[in-house]
Short mmCIF file of C-alpha atoms in Angstrom, two decimals:
data_model
loop_
_atom_site.label_atom_id
_atom_site.label_comp_id
_atom_site.label_asym_id
_atom_site.label_seq_id
_atom_site.Cartn_x
_atom_site.Cartn_y
_atom_site.Cartn_z
CA UNK A 1062 55.08 26.96 -9.99
CA UNK A 1063 54.27 24.45 -7.57
CA UNK A 1064 51.17 25.77 -5.79
CA UNK A 1065 50.12 26.40 -9.48
CA UNK A 1066 50.57 22.47 -10.17
CA UNK A 1067 48.91 21.62 -7.11
CA UNK A 1068 46.10 23.82 -7.78
CA UNK A 1069 45.67 22.26 -11.16
CA UNK A 1070 45.91 18.80 -9.78
CA UNK A 1071 43.07 19.54 -7.42
CA UNK A 1072 40.96 21.26 -10.11
CA UNK A 1073 41.21 18.16 -11.81
CA UNK A 1074 40.04 15.99 -9.08
CA UNK A 1075 37.58 17.54 -8.50
CA UNK A 1076 36.29 17.84 -12.22
CA UNK A 1077 35.89 13.70 -12.52
CA UNK A 1078 33.84 14.07 -9.08
CA UNK A 1079 31.77 16.47 -10.53
CA UNK A 1080 31.21 14.72 -13.82
CA UNK A 1081 30.52 11.54 -11.64
CA UNK A 1082 27.62 13.54 -9.30
CA UNK A 1083 26.35 15.67 -11.95
CA UNK A 1084 25.76 11.70 -13.97
CA UNK A 1085 24.37 10.36 -10.58
CA UNK A 1086 22.39 13.19 -10.77
CA UNK A 1087 20.79 12.74 -14.02
CA UNK A 1088 20.11 8.55 -13.41
CA UNK A 1089 18.48 9.49 -10.19
CA UNK A 1090 16.16 12.13 -11.20
CA UNK A 1091 15.19 10.31 -14.61
CA UNK A 1092 14.55 6.76 -12.31
CA UNK A 1093 12.48 9.07 -9.83
CA UNK A 1094 10.97 10.43 -12.40
CA UNK A 1095 10.17 7.13 -13.95
CA UNK A 1096 8.85 5.94 -10.50
CA UNK A 1097 6.69 8.75 -10.10
CA UNK A 1098 4.93 7.90 -13.18
CA UNK A 1099 4.29 4.09 -12.39
CA UNK A 1100 3.13 5.14 -9.15
CA UNK A 1101 0.88 8.02 -10.23
CA UNK A 1102 -1.08 5.22 -12.60
CA UNK A 1103 -0.67 2.56 -9.92
CA UNK A 1104 -1.88 4.47 -7.47
CA UNK A 1105 -4.60 6.00 -9.43
CA UNK A 1106 -6.06 2.31 -10.55
CA UNK A 1107 -5.86 1.48 -6.96
CA UNK A 1108 -8.03 4.11 -5.45
CA UNK A 1109 -10.19 3.49 -7.90
CA UNK A 1110 -10.42 0.18 -7.47
CA UNK A 1111 -10.66 -0.06 -3.72
CA UNK A 1112 -13.50 2.93 -4.24
CA UNK A 1113 -15.63 0.22 -5.58
CA UNK A 1114 -14.89 -1.92 -3.18
CA UNK A 1115 -15.84 0.48 -0.51
CA UNK A 1116 -19.28 0.80 -2.37
CA UNK A 1117 -20.09 -2.82 -2.98
CA UNK A 1118 -19.80 -3.58 1.19
CA UNK A 1119 -21.49 -0.28 2.22
CA UNK A 1120 -24.70 -1.60 0.21
CA UNK A 1121 -25.11 -4.50 2.82
CA UNK A 1122 -24.16 -2.01 5.81
CA UNK A 1123 -20.45 -2.95 6.31
CA UNK A 1124 -18.21 0.02 6.54
CA UNK A 1125 -15.06 0.21 5.69
CA UNK A 1126 -12.39 3.43 6.04
CA UNK A 1127 -10.43 4.15 2.92
CA UNK A 1128 -6.76 5.49 3.35
CA UNK A 1129 -5.85 7.96 1.45
CA UNK A 1130 -9.86 9.07 2.29
CA UNK A 1131 -11.96 10.00 -0.46
CA UNK A 1132 -12.61 13.32 0.80
CA UNK A 1133 -8.67 14.09 -0.22
CA UNK A 1134 -8.87 12.63 -3.59
CA UNK A 1135 -12.47 13.04 -4.77
CA UNK A 1136 -15.12 15.45 -5.66
CA UNK A 1137 -18.79 14.04 -5.68
CA UNK A 1138 -21.01 16.29 -7.52
CA UNK A 1139 -23.52 14.17 -8.05
CA UNK A 1140 -25.32 11.79 -5.55
CA UNK A 1141 -23.12 10.33 -2.72
CA UNK A 1142 -21.80 7.29 -2.75
CA UNK A 1143 -22.70 6.04 -6.12
CA UNK A 1144 -22.84 9.36 -8.15
CA UNK A 1145 -20.28 10.23 -10.93
CA UNK A 1146 -16.97 11.99 -9.25
CA UNK A 1147 -13.51 13.13 -10.23
CA UNK A 1148 -10.22 13.89 -8.56
CA UNK A 1149 -10.16 16.44 -6.25
CA UNK A 1150 -7.81 19.33 -8.13
CA UNK A 1151 -4.38 19.61 -6.75
CA UNK A 1152 -4.76 15.84 -5.03
CA UNK A 1153 -1.44 14.29 -5.94
CA UNK A 1154 -1.47 9.88 -6.69
CA UNK A 1155 2.22 9.61 -6.82
CA UNK A 1156 2.59 10.62 -3.48
CA UNK A 1157 0.58 8.02 -1.92
CA UNK A 1158 2.69 5.63 0.20
CA UNK A 1159 0.08 3.65 1.05
CA UNK A 1160 -3.99 2.49 0.16
CA UNK A 1161 -5.88 0.36 2.89
CA UNK A 1162 -9.47 -0.11 2.93
CA UNK A 1163 -9.74 -0.57 6.96
CA UNK A 1164 -12.80 -2.75 8.47
CA UNK A 1165 -14.62 -1.42 10.94
CA UNK A 1166 -16.93 -3.93 11.68
CA UNK A 1167 -17.29 -4.38 15.63
CA UNK A 1168 -18.54 -7.96 15.76
CA UNK A 1169 -16.66 -11.32 15.38
CA UNK A 1170 -13.58 -8.90 16.37
CA UNK A 1171 -13.14 -7.73 12.54
CA UNK A 1172 -12.21 -4.13 13.70
CA UNK A 1173 -8.68 -3.64 12.33
CA UNK A 1174 -9.22 -6.02 9.51
CA UNK A 1175 -7.11 -4.43 6.75
CA UNK A 1176 -6.22 -5.11 3.22
CA UNK A 1177 -3.26 -2.81 2.32
CA UNK A 1178 -1.05 -1.68 -0.80
CA UNK A 1179 2.57 -0.45 0.65
CA UNK A 1180 5.55 1.14 -1.25
CA UNK A 1181 9.03 -0.21 0.67
CA UNK A 1182 12.33 -0.54 -0.34
CA UNK A 1183 14.08 -4.20 -0.59
CA UNK A 1184 17.53 -4.30 -1.39
CA UNK A 1185 17.59 -0.58 -3.06
CA UNK A 1186 14.64 -1.06 -4.86
CA UNK A 1187 11.10 -0.16 -4.65
CA UNK A 1188 8.59 -3.06 -4.53
CA UNK A 1189 5.04 -3.00 -3.98
CA UNK A 1190 4.11 -5.11 -1.24
CA UNK A 1191 0.38 -6.36 -0.59
CA UNK A 1192 -0.51 -7.69 2.90
CA UNK A 1193 -3.84 -8.51 4.60
CA UNK A 1194 -3.37 -8.27 8.87
CA UNK A 1195 -6.50 -8.66 11.51
CA UNK A 1196 -6.39 -9.55 15.21
CA UNK A 1197 -6.72 -12.93 16.91
CA UNK A 1198 -7.68 -11.85 19.74
CA UNK A 1199 -6.15 -10.68 22.94
CA UNK A 1200 -3.45 -12.81 24.97
CA UNK A 1201 -1.74 -12.13 28.75
CA UNK A 1202 1.66 -12.16 29.21
CA UNK A 1203 3.31 -12.38 33.00
CA UNK A 1204 5.79 -9.56 32.53
CA UNK A 1205 3.38 -7.03 29.90
CA UNK A 1206 0.16 -7.84 30.55
CA UNK A 1207 -2.82 -8.23 28.27
CA UNK A 1208 -1.78 -7.40 24.51
CA UNK A 1209 -3.36 -7.87 21.08
CA UNK A 1210 -2.22 -10.22 18.84
CA UNK A 1211 -1.87 -9.19 15.23
CA UNK A 1212 -1.02 -11.34 11.88
CA UNK A 1213 -0.43 -10.18 8.69
CA UNK A 1214 -0.16 -12.35 5.56
CA UNK A 1215 2.19 -10.97 2.35
CA UNK A 1216 -0.42 -11.75 -0.70
CA UNK A 1217 1.48 -9.68 -3.11
CA UNK A 1218 5.22 -8.71 -3.14
CA UNK A 1219 6.99 -6.81 -6.50
CA UNK A 1220 9.71 -4.84 -7.58
CA UNK A 1221 7.53 -1.62 -9.18
CA UNK A 1222 9.02 -2.42 -11.92
CA UNK A 1223 7.52 -5.63 -12.60
CA UNK A 1224 4.03 -5.08 -11.05
CA UNK A 1225 1.51 -6.66 -13.00
CA UNK A 1226 -2.55 -4.95 -12.62
CA UNK A 1227 -4.20 -7.97 -13.69
CA UNK A 1228 -2.26 -9.74 -11.41
CA UNK A 1229 -3.62 -7.37 -8.64
CA UNK A 1230 -6.85 -7.19 -9.91
CA UNK A 1231 -7.43 -11.41 -9.94
CA UNK A 1232 -5.80 -11.13 -6.04
CA UNK A 1233 -7.83 -8.68 -5.03
CA UNK A 1234 -11.25 -10.34 -6.39
CA UNK A 1235 -10.52 -13.70 -4.63
CA UNK A 1236 -10.02 -12.25 -1.43
CA UNK A 1237 -13.09 -9.70 -1.95
CA UNK A 1238 -14.65 -12.87 -2.76
CA UNK A 1239 -13.98 -14.37 0.45
CA UNK A 1240 -14.55 -11.05 2.72
CA UNK A 1241 -17.73 -9.97 1.30
CA UNK A 1242 -19.01 -13.93 1.81
CA UNK A 1243 -18.22 -13.81 5.23
CA UNK A 1244 -19.93 -11.11 6.17
CA UNK A 1245 -22.85 -12.33 4.88
CA UNK A 1246 -22.47 -14.92 6.40
CA UNK A 1247 -21.37 -13.71 9.51
CA UNK A 1248 -18.44 -15.74 9.77
CA UNK A 1249 -14.54 -14.32 10.03
CA UNK A 1250 -13.30 -17.75 10.50
CA UNK A 1251 -14.13 -17.84 6.98
CA UNK A 1252 -11.83 -15.43 5.89
CA UNK A 1253 -9.59 -16.21 8.53
CA UNK A 1254 -9.07 -19.80 6.47
CA UNK A 1255 -8.72 -18.81 2.86
CA UNK A 1256 -5.94 -16.10 4.64
CA UNK A 1257 -4.24 -18.79 6.40
CA UNK A 1258 -4.62 -21.82 3.93
CA UNK A 1259 -3.42 -19.46 0.84
CA UNK A 1260 -1.11 -17.18 1.64
CA UNK A 1261 2.12 -18.94 3.96
CA UNK A 1262 4.11 -15.97 4.52
CA UNK A 1263 3.34 -14.77 7.53
CA UNK A 1264 4.36 -12.79 10.54
CA UNK A 1265 3.05 -12.19 14.26
CA UNK A 1266 3.33 -8.88 16.39
CA UNK A 1267 1.60 -8.11 20.09
CA UNK A 1268 0.20 -4.43 20.37
#
């Protein structure tokens, strides 16, 4: 009888835990599902937006690398790059962690100038973070030799569920306008000055 009582107690303990875990499973699956839906729509918008920017710069022979590459997400049955296109079957926008435009111009130290959109976790919540990073040249360090110095400005950082596409579009429009002008004028300092005076949140690292 004592063993049966102990077993019953154990069953009660596990039943309680099992119910708790089942509830948590449903909550997390629901949360992840909502995040995936949000990311799918947002990433489709971001990729389409960055593709338009890529094409605009391409018209003045400024070559950007786009991540994810258009070969992964796009099918271009017509004239490339300005013809109609459609999403590649099997491509899952929700799985994309980073959308970025990387400047590949060799002049004025622009190689590596990059507009990046990343999904990051902050205090247990998924955030959408937009940054712009660029190199400020190489510096010599006594013990480690020559290192390239990088600066990263945070342009936008909001929880995924509070991300506003209109705010992103205003941000992109202002930045792209200056970035484009800096290329036309062949004056990278126009872009760097804009970033330094507009976005105070900044970090640096050496590589």
